[in-house]
Amino acid sequence: MKLKTCLALLSGLILGVAFAEDGYIQSDGTQFVNTGYHVKETTRLEIDYQLISFVGQDRIFCGDGFDNTIAVEFYVQGTATNSGTLAFIYGNPYQTASKVATATLDRTKASIDFEKGVCTIGTSKATLNKSYITGQASGGVPVALFGKNTKAAGDVADYRATMKLYGFKVYESDVLVHDYVPAKKDGEVGLYDEVGGGFITRGSAHALVCG
């Protein structure tokens, strides 16, 4: 089997540990991870994930906009358990992408590209109204994974998802600026940025797990 390196970080050095190519970090609905990233008009976000279970309004990732900033939310619509549709909220003011996909427990890749005005969920594709993709890059609420950041500091999140995360990438004008992969640092599970070199982890008292 082809192996992917899952990074273990030790004393500032990178120690490669062999993990299967489907290595992931996992939340149980109590955790979230603050990326600290604010979306821009040139941003593209790509996520590789798998819901374990879900309830309507769970956020797979979210950076809520205010004060003339651009919002982005990838979430489960409705209120049912393990039944619903997936959709993107985006822009300033908020818009909802016109086409959605069925929420499943299958591993899925999704993306939203503000510069090109398009979003994808699996094989489903929808266009964005670019006239609403405008606003300052700073301020607002940074993007959280596994939940919805509700404070500018990124230290509070609601609508937390129970899911596995295999990877999360951030592009600006098609240039990869963050590439988050499953990692461990001093025993703590989180994500290592293979571009910027930083390590991010849970924003709550409950530890993430990896597999």
PDB file of C-alpha atoms in Angstrom:
ATOM      1  CA  MET A   1       0.000   0.000   0.000  1.00  0.00           C
ATOM      2  CA  LYS A   2       1.196   3.477  -0.780  1.00  0.00           C
ATOM      3  CA  LEU A   3       2.075   5.274   2.458  1.00  0.00           C
ATOM      4  CA  LYS A   4       1.574   8.887   3.361  1.00  0.00           C
ATOM      5  CA  THR A   5       3.765  10.501   5.972  1.00  0.00           C
ATOM      6  CA  CYS A   6       1.863  11.468   9.091  1.00  0.00           C
ATOM      7  CA  LEU A   7       4.116  13.947  10.832  1.00  0.00           C
ATOM      8  CA  ALA A   8       5.206  13.677  14.440  1.00  0.00           C
ATOM      9  CA  LEU A   9       6.775  16.913  15.648  1.00  0.00           C
ATOM     10  CA  LEU A  10       9.474  16.672  18.294  1.00  0.00           C
ATOM     11  CA  SER A  11      11.597  19.507  19.675  1.00  0.00           C
ATOM     12  CA  GLY A  12      11.205  21.552  16.530  1.00  0.00           C
ATOM     13  CA  LEU A  13      12.265  18.671  14.288  1.00  0.00           C
ATOM     14  CA  ILE A  14      10.058  16.732  11.900  1.00  0.00           C
ATOM     15  CA  LEU A  15      10.045  12.993  12.453  1.00  0.00           C
ATOM     16  CA  GLY A  16       8.268  11.010   9.737  1.00  0.00           C
ATOM     17  CA  VAL A  17       5.978   8.236  10.974  1.00  0.00           C
ATOM     18  CA  ALA A  18       4.475   5.784   8.476  1.00  0.00           C
ATOM     19  CA  PHE A  19       0.678   5.944   8.379  1.00  0.00           C
ATOM     20  CA  ALA A  20      -1.670   4.556   5.756  1.00  0.00           C
ATOM     21  CA  GLU A  21      -2.648   7.030   3.079  1.00  0.00           C
ATOM     22  CA  ASP A  22      -6.057   7.366   4.768  1.00  0.00           C
ATOM     23  CA  GLY A  23      -4.592   8.750   8.003  1.00  0.00           C
ATOM     24  CA  TYR A  24      -6.914  11.212   9.759  1.00  0.00           C
ATOM     25  CA  ILE A  25      -7.701  13.130  12.926  1.00  0.00           C
ATOM     26  CA  GLN A  26     -11.118  12.602  14.472  1.00  0.00           C
ATOM     27  CA  SER A  27     -13.540  14.640  16.557  1.00  0.00           C
ATOM     28  CA  ASP A  28     -16.389  13.317  18.700  1.00  0.00           C
ATOM     29  CA  GLY A  29     -18.588  16.409  18.523  1.00  0.00           C
ATOM     30  CA  THR A  30     -16.908  18.231  21.424  1.00  0.00           C
ATOM     31  CA  GLN A  31     -13.789  19.570  19.692  1.00  0.00           C
ATOM     32  CA  PHE A  32     -12.955  22.178  17.092  1.00  0.00           C
ATOM     33  CA  VAL A  33      -9.733  23.502  15.550  1.00  0.00           C
ATOM     34  CA  ASN A  34      -9.149  27.211  14.918  1.00  0.00           C
ATOM     35  CA  THR A  35      -7.035  27.708  11.782  1.00  0.00           C
ATOM     36  CA  GLY A  36      -6.646  31.438  12.372  1.00  0.00           C
ATOM     37  CA  TYR A  37      -7.231  32.003   8.662  1.00  0.00           C
ATOM     38  CA  HIS A  38      -9.532  34.756   7.324  1.00  0.00           C
ATOM     39  CA  VAL A  39     -10.907  34.170   3.839  1.00  0.00           C
ATOM     40  CA  LYS A  40     -10.168  36.641   1.039  1.00  0.00           C
ATOM     41  CA  GLU A  41     -11.617  37.336  -2.388  1.00  0.00           C
ATOM     42  CA  THR A  42      -8.873  35.119  -3.857  1.00  0.00           C
ATOM     43  CA  THR A  43      -9.267  32.187  -1.413  1.00  0.00           C
ATOM     44  CA  ARG A  44      -9.940  28.565  -2.322  1.00  0.00           C
ATOM     45  CA  LEU A  45     -10.564  26.039   0.446  1.00  0.00           C
ATOM     46  CA  GLU A  46     -10.341  22.276  -0.086  1.00  0.00           C
ATOM     47  CA  ILE A  47     -11.310  19.665   2.491  1.00  0.00           C
ATOM     48  CA  ASP A  48     -11.130  15.864   2.611  1.00  0.00           C
ATOM     49  CA  TYR A  49     -13.417  14.565   5.372  1.00  0.00           C
ATOM     50  CA  GLN A  50     -15.861  11.894   6.507  1.00  0.00           C
ATOM     51  CA  LEU A  51     -18.829  12.479   8.779  1.00  0.00           C
ATOM     52  CA  ILE A  52     -19.223   9.772  11.435  1.00  0.00           C
ATOM     53  CA  SER A  53     -22.712  10.920  12.383  1.00  0.00           C
ATOM     54  CA  PHE A  54     -24.437  14.251  11.978  1.00  0.00           C
ATOM     55  CA  VAL A  55     -27.334  16.461  12.960  1.00  0.00           C
ATOM     56  CA  GLY A  56     -28.701  19.329  10.917  1.00  0.00           C
ATOM     57  CA  GLN A  57     -26.672  22.552  11.334  1.00  0.00           C
ATOM     58  CA  ASP A  58     -23.393  20.752  12.083  1.00  0.00           C
ATOM     59  CA  ARG A  59     -20.488  22.745  10.614  1.00  0.00           C
ATOM     60  CA  ILE A  60     -17.727  20.895   8.780  1.00  0.00           C
ATOM     61  CA  PHE A  61     -15.856  24.176   8.624  1.00  0.00           C
ATOM     62  CA  CYS A  62     -16.895  27.764   9.112  1.00  0.00           C
ATOM     63  CA  GLY A  63     -15.511  31.292   9.157  1.00  0.00           C
ATOM     64  CA  ASP A  64     -18.397  33.578   9.989  1.00  0.00           C
ATOM     65  CA  GLY A  65     -18.201  37.093   8.562  1.00  0.00           C
ATOM     66  CA  PHE A  66     -19.068  40.406  10.145  1.00  0.00           C
ATOM     67  CA  ASP A  67     -17.823  44.006   9.975  1.00  0.00           C
ATOM     68  CA  ASN A  68     -17.696  43.917   6.156  1.00  0.00           C
ATOM     69  CA  THR A  69     -15.848  40.587   5.985  1.00  0.00           C
ATOM     70  CA  ILE A  70     -16.467  37.545   3.787  1.00  0.00           C
ATOM     71  CA  ALA A  71     -18.226  34.597   5.388  1.00  0.00           C
ATOM     72  CA  VAL A  72     -17.799  30.933   4.535  1.00  0.00           C
ATOM     73  CA  GLU A  73     -19.716  28.009   6.041  1.00  0.00           C
ATOM     74  CA  PHE A  74     -19.838  24.365   4.949  1.00  0.00           C
ATOM     75  CA  TYR A  75     -22.626  22.668   6.858  1.00  0.00           C
ATOM     76  CA  VAL A  76     -25.515  20.216   7.036  1.00  0.00           C
ATOM     77  CA  GLN A  77     -28.880  21.792   6.339  1.00  0.00           C
ATOM     78  CA  GLY A  78     -32.038  20.894   8.238  1.00  0.00           C
ATOM     79  CA  THR A  79     -32.542  19.490  11.746  1.00  0.00           C
ATOM     80  CA  ALA A  80     -32.644  15.696  11.277  1.00  0.00           C
ATOM     81  CA  THR A  81     -30.108  13.143  12.529  1.00  0.00           C
ATOM     82  CA  ASN A  82     -28.046  11.421   9.815  1.00  0.00           C
ATOM     83  CA  SER A  83     -30.294  12.821   7.123  1.00  0.00           C
ATOM     84  CA  GLY A  84     -30.026  16.091   5.269  1.00  0.00           C
ATOM     85  CA  THR A  85     -28.228  18.054   2.589  1.00  0.00           C
ATOM     86  CA  LEU A  86     -24.864  19.784   2.452  1.00  0.00           C
ATOM     87  CA  ALA A  87     -24.472  23.393   1.423  1.00  0.00           C
ATOM     88  CA  PHE A  88     -22.104  26.353   1.398  1.00  0.00           C
ATOM     89  CA  ILE A  89     -22.971  29.742   2.840  1.00  0.00           C
ATOM     90  CA  TYR A  90     -20.664  32.454   1.559  1.00  0.00           C
ATOM     91  CA  GLY A  91     -20.177  36.118   0.911  1.00  0.00           C
ATOM     92  CA  ASN A  92     -20.985  39.549   2.297  1.00  0.00           C
ATOM     93  CA  PRO A  93     -23.899  39.607   3.005  1.00  0.00           C
ATOM     94  CA  TYR A  94     -24.610  35.885   3.330  1.00  0.00           C
ATOM     95  CA  GLN A  95     -25.628  33.845   0.290  1.00  0.00           C
ATOM     96  CA  THR A  96     -26.318  30.117  -0.076  1.00  0.00           C
ATOM     97  CA  ALA A  97     -24.950  28.207  -3.067  1.00  0.00           C
ATOM     98  CA  SER A  98     -27.840  27.301  -5.347  1.00  0.00           C
ATOM     99  CA  LYS A  99     -27.070  23.587  -5.563  1.00  0.00           C
ATOM    100  CA  VAL A 100     -26.545  21.187  -2.672  1.00  0.00           C
ATOM    101  CA  ALA A 101     -25.521  17.553  -2.201  1.00  0.00           C
ATOM    102  CA  THR A 102     -26.936  14.842   0.025  1.00  0.00           C
ATOM    103  CA  ALA A 103     -25.098  14.460   3.329  1.00  0.00           C
ATOM    104  CA  THR A 104     -23.695  10.950   3.749  1.00  0.00           C
ATOM    105  CA  LEU A 105     -21.298   9.046   5.970  1.00  0.00           C
ATOM    106  CA  ASP A 106     -18.962   8.436   3.032  1.00  0.00           C
ATOM    107  CA  ARG A 107     -15.532   9.995   2.689  1.00  0.00           C
ATOM    108  CA  THR A 108     -16.005  13.177   0.648  1.00  0.00           C
ATOM    109  CA  LYS A 109     -13.945  15.954  -0.893  1.00  0.00           C
ATOM    110  CA  ALA A 110     -15.357  19.458  -1.154  1.00  0.00           C
ATOM    111  CA  SER A 111     -14.088  22.884  -2.140  1.00  0.00           C
ATOM    112  CA  ILE A 112     -15.108  26.502  -2.476  1.00  0.00           C
ATOM    113  CA  ASP A 113     -13.254  28.934  -4.742  1.00  0.00           C
ATOM    114  CA  PHE A 114     -14.109  32.603  -4.282  1.00  0.00           C
ATOM    115  CA  GLU A 115     -11.883  33.802  -7.114  1.00  0.00           C
ATOM    116  CA  LYS A 116     -13.415  31.477  -9.723  1.00  0.00           C
ATOM    117  CA  GLY A 117     -16.905  31.622  -8.193  1.00  0.00           C
ATOM    118  CA  VAL A 118     -17.531  27.895  -7.855  1.00  0.00           C
ATOM    119  CA  CYS A 119     -18.004  25.259  -5.145  1.00  0.00           C
ATOM    120  CA  THR A 120     -18.007  21.463  -5.270  1.00  0.00           C
ATOM    121  CA  ILE A 121     -19.236  18.717  -2.935  1.00  0.00           C
ATOM    122  CA  GLY A 122     -18.204  15.330  -4.247  1.00  0.00           C
ATOM    123  CA  THR A 123     -19.384  15.323  -7.857  1.00  0.00           C
ATOM    124  CA  SER A 124     -21.937  18.102  -7.314  1.00  0.00           C
ATOM    125  CA  LYS A 125     -20.975  21.580  -8.505  1.00  0.00           C
ATOM    126  CA  ALA A 126     -22.525  25.023  -8.104  1.00  0.00           C
ATOM    127  CA  THR A 127     -21.658  28.585  -9.041  1.00  0.00           C
ATOM    128  CA  LEU A 128     -21.287  31.504  -6.637  1.00  0.00           C
ATOM    129  CA  ASN A 129     -22.526  35.030  -7.164  1.00  0.00           C
ATOM    130  CA  LYS A 130     -19.214  36.879  -7.167  1.00  0.00           C
ATOM    131  CA  SER A 131     -20.861  40.246  -6.609  1.00  0.00           C
ATOM    132  CA  TYR A 132     -21.264  39.193  -2.958  1.00  0.00           C
ATOM    133  CA  ILE A 133     -17.656  38.064  -2.567  1.00  0.00           C
ATOM    134  CA  THR A 134     -16.200  41.291  -1.323  1.00  0.00           C
ATOM    135  CA  GLY A 135     -14.870  42.607   1.942  1.00  0.00           C
ATOM    136  CA  GLN A 136     -11.746  43.042   3.980  1.00  0.00           C
ATOM    137  CA  ALA A 137      -9.582  40.038   4.776  1.00  0.00           C
ATOM    138  CA  SER A 138      -8.860  40.950   8.389  1.00  0.00           C
ATOM    139  CA  GLY A 139     -11.394  41.152  11.191  1.00  0.00           C
ATOM    140  CA  GLY A 140     -14.399  38.880  11.333  1.00  0.00           C
ATOM    141  CA  VAL A 141     -14.093  35.307  12.548  1.00  0.00           C
ATOM    142  CA  PRO A 142     -11.337  32.939  11.327  1.00  0.00           C
ATOM    143  CA  VAL A 143     -12.097  29.571   9.767  1.00  0.00           C
ATOM    144  CA  ALA A 144     -12.661  26.729  12.225  1.00  0.00           C
ATOM    145  CA  LEU A 145     -12.640  23.026  11.424  1.00  0.00           C
ATOM    146  CA  PHE A 146     -15.181  20.672  13.044  1.00  0.00           C
ATOM    147  CA  GLY A 147     -17.388  23.613  14.069  1.00  0.00           C
ATOM    148  CA  LYS A 148     -18.418  27.255  13.733  1.00  0.00           C
ATOM    149  CA  ASN A 149     -16.220  29.928  15.302  1.00  0.00           C
ATOM    150  CA  THR A 150     -18.436  32.503  16.969  1.00  0.00           C
ATOM    151  CA  LYS A 151     -15.823  34.913  18.316  1.00  0.00           C
ATOM    152  CA  ALA A 152     -13.153  36.940  16.536  1.00  0.00           C
ATOM    153  CA  ALA A 153     -10.524  35.365  18.788  1.00  0.00           C
ATOM    154  CA  GLY A 154     -11.508  31.941  17.445  1.00  0.00           C
ATOM    155  CA  ASP A 155     -11.758  30.446  20.934  1.00  0.00           C
ATOM    156  CA  VAL A 156     -15.483  29.599  20.972  1.00  0.00           C
ATOM    157  CA  ALA A 157     -17.291  27.282  18.542  1.00  0.00           C
ATOM    158  CA  ASP A 158     -20.824  25.945  18.150  1.00  0.00           C
ATOM    159  CA  TYR A 159     -22.461  23.327  15.888  1.00  0.00           C
ATOM    160  CA  ARG A 160     -19.510  20.969  16.297  1.00  0.00           C
ATOM    161  CA  ALA A 161     -19.301  18.044  13.883  1.00  0.00           C
ATOM    162  CA  THR A 162     -18.437  14.425  14.598  1.00  0.00           C
ATOM    163  CA  MET A 163     -16.095  13.534  11.771  1.00  0.00           C
ATOM    164  CA  LYS A 164     -12.728  12.426  10.451  1.00  0.00           C
ATOM    165  CA  LEU A 165     -10.485  14.964   8.750  1.00  0.00           C
ATOM    166  CA  TYR A 166      -7.937  13.704   6.229  1.00  0.00           C
ATOM    167  CA  GLY A 167      -6.643  17.082   5.058  1.00  0.00           C
ATOM    168  CA  PHE A 168      -7.421  20.767   4.597  1.00  0.00           C
ATOM    169  CA  LYS A 169      -5.816  23.089   2.041  1.00  0.00           C
ATOM    170  CA  VAL A 170      -5.946  26.855   1.546  1.00  0.00           C
ATOM    171  CA  TYR A 171      -5.049  28.530  -1.742  1.00  0.00           C
ATOM    172  CA  GLU A 172      -4.828  32.206  -2.692  1.00  0.00           C
ATOM    173  CA  SER A 173      -4.941  32.902  -6.440  1.00  0.00           C
ATOM    174  CA  ASP A 174      -4.174  29.200  -7.025  1.00  0.00           C
ATOM    175  CA  VAL A 175      -1.058  29.360  -4.828  1.00  0.00           C
ATOM    176  CA  LEU A 176      -1.060  26.853  -1.957  1.00  0.00           C
ATOM    177  CA  VAL A 177      -0.553  28.845   1.266  1.00  0.00           C
ATOM    178  CA  HIS A 178      -1.593  26.239   3.892  1.00  0.00           C
ATOM    179  CA  ASP A 179      -1.590  22.441   3.620  1.00  0.00           C
ATOM    180  CA  TYR A 180      -2.796  20.889   6.871  1.00  0.00           C
ATOM    181  CA  VAL A 181      -2.130  17.176   7.416  1.00  0.00           C
ATOM    182  CA  PRO A 182      -2.754  14.916  10.457  1.00  0.00           C
ATOM    183  CA  ALA A 183       0.095  15.238  12.957  1.00  0.00           C
ATOM    184  CA  LYS A 184       1.192  14.815  16.566  1.00  0.00           C
ATOM    185  CA  LYS A 185       3.297  17.156  18.655  1.00  0.00           C
ATOM    186  CA  ASP A 186       4.394  16.159  22.159  1.00  0.00           C
ATOM    187  CA  GLY A 187       1.559  13.631  22.226  1.00  0.00           C
ATOM    188  CA  GLU A 188      -1.081  16.161  21.145  1.00  0.00           C
ATOM    189  CA  VAL A 189      -3.082  15.346  18.010  1.00  0.00           C
ATOM    190  CA  GLY A 190      -3.634  18.154  15.531  1.00  0.00           C
ATOM    191  CA  LEU A 191      -2.687  19.400  12.087  1.00  0.00           C
ATOM    192  CA  TYR A 192       0.726  20.327  10.711  1.00  0.00           C
ATOM    193  CA  ASP A 193       1.008  22.941   7.964  1.00  0.00           C
ATOM    194  CA  GLU A 194       3.378  21.543   5.342  1.00  0.00           C
ATOM    195  CA  VAL A 195       3.652  24.993   3.766  1.00  0.00           C
ATOM    196  CA  GLY A 196       3.991  27.353   6.726  1.00  0.00           C
ATOM    197  CA  GLY A 197       5.359  24.856   9.231  1.00  0.00           C
ATOM    198  CA  GLY A 198       2.896  25.644  12.042  1.00  0.00           C
ATOM    199  CA  PHE A 199       0.964  23.191  14.212  1.00  0.00           C
ATOM    200  CA  ILE A 200      -2.675  23.742  15.196  1.00  0.00           C
ATOM    201  CA  THR A 201      -4.800  21.665  17.528  1.00  0.00           C
ATOM    202  CA  ARG A 202      -8.057  21.524  19.492  1.00  0.00           C
ATOM    203  CA  GLY A 203      -9.735  24.599  20.881  1.00  0.00           C
ATOM    204  CA  SER A 204     -11.514  22.678  23.649  1.00  0.00           C
ATOM    205  CA  ALA A 205     -10.694  20.549  26.675  1.00  0.00           C
ATOM    206  CA  HIS A 206     -11.275  17.271  24.850  1.00  0.00           C
ATOM    207  CA  ALA A 207      -8.416  15.757  22.873  1.00  0.00           C
ATOM    208  CA  LEU A 208      -8.665  14.790  19.221  1.00  0.00           C
ATOM    209  CA  VAL A 209      -7.676  11.268  18.219  1.00  0.00           C
ATOM    210  CA  CYS A 210      -5.875  10.039  15.113  1.00  0.00           C
ATOM    211  CA  GLY A 211      -6.048   6.938  13.017  1.00  0.00           C
TER     212      GLY A 211
END
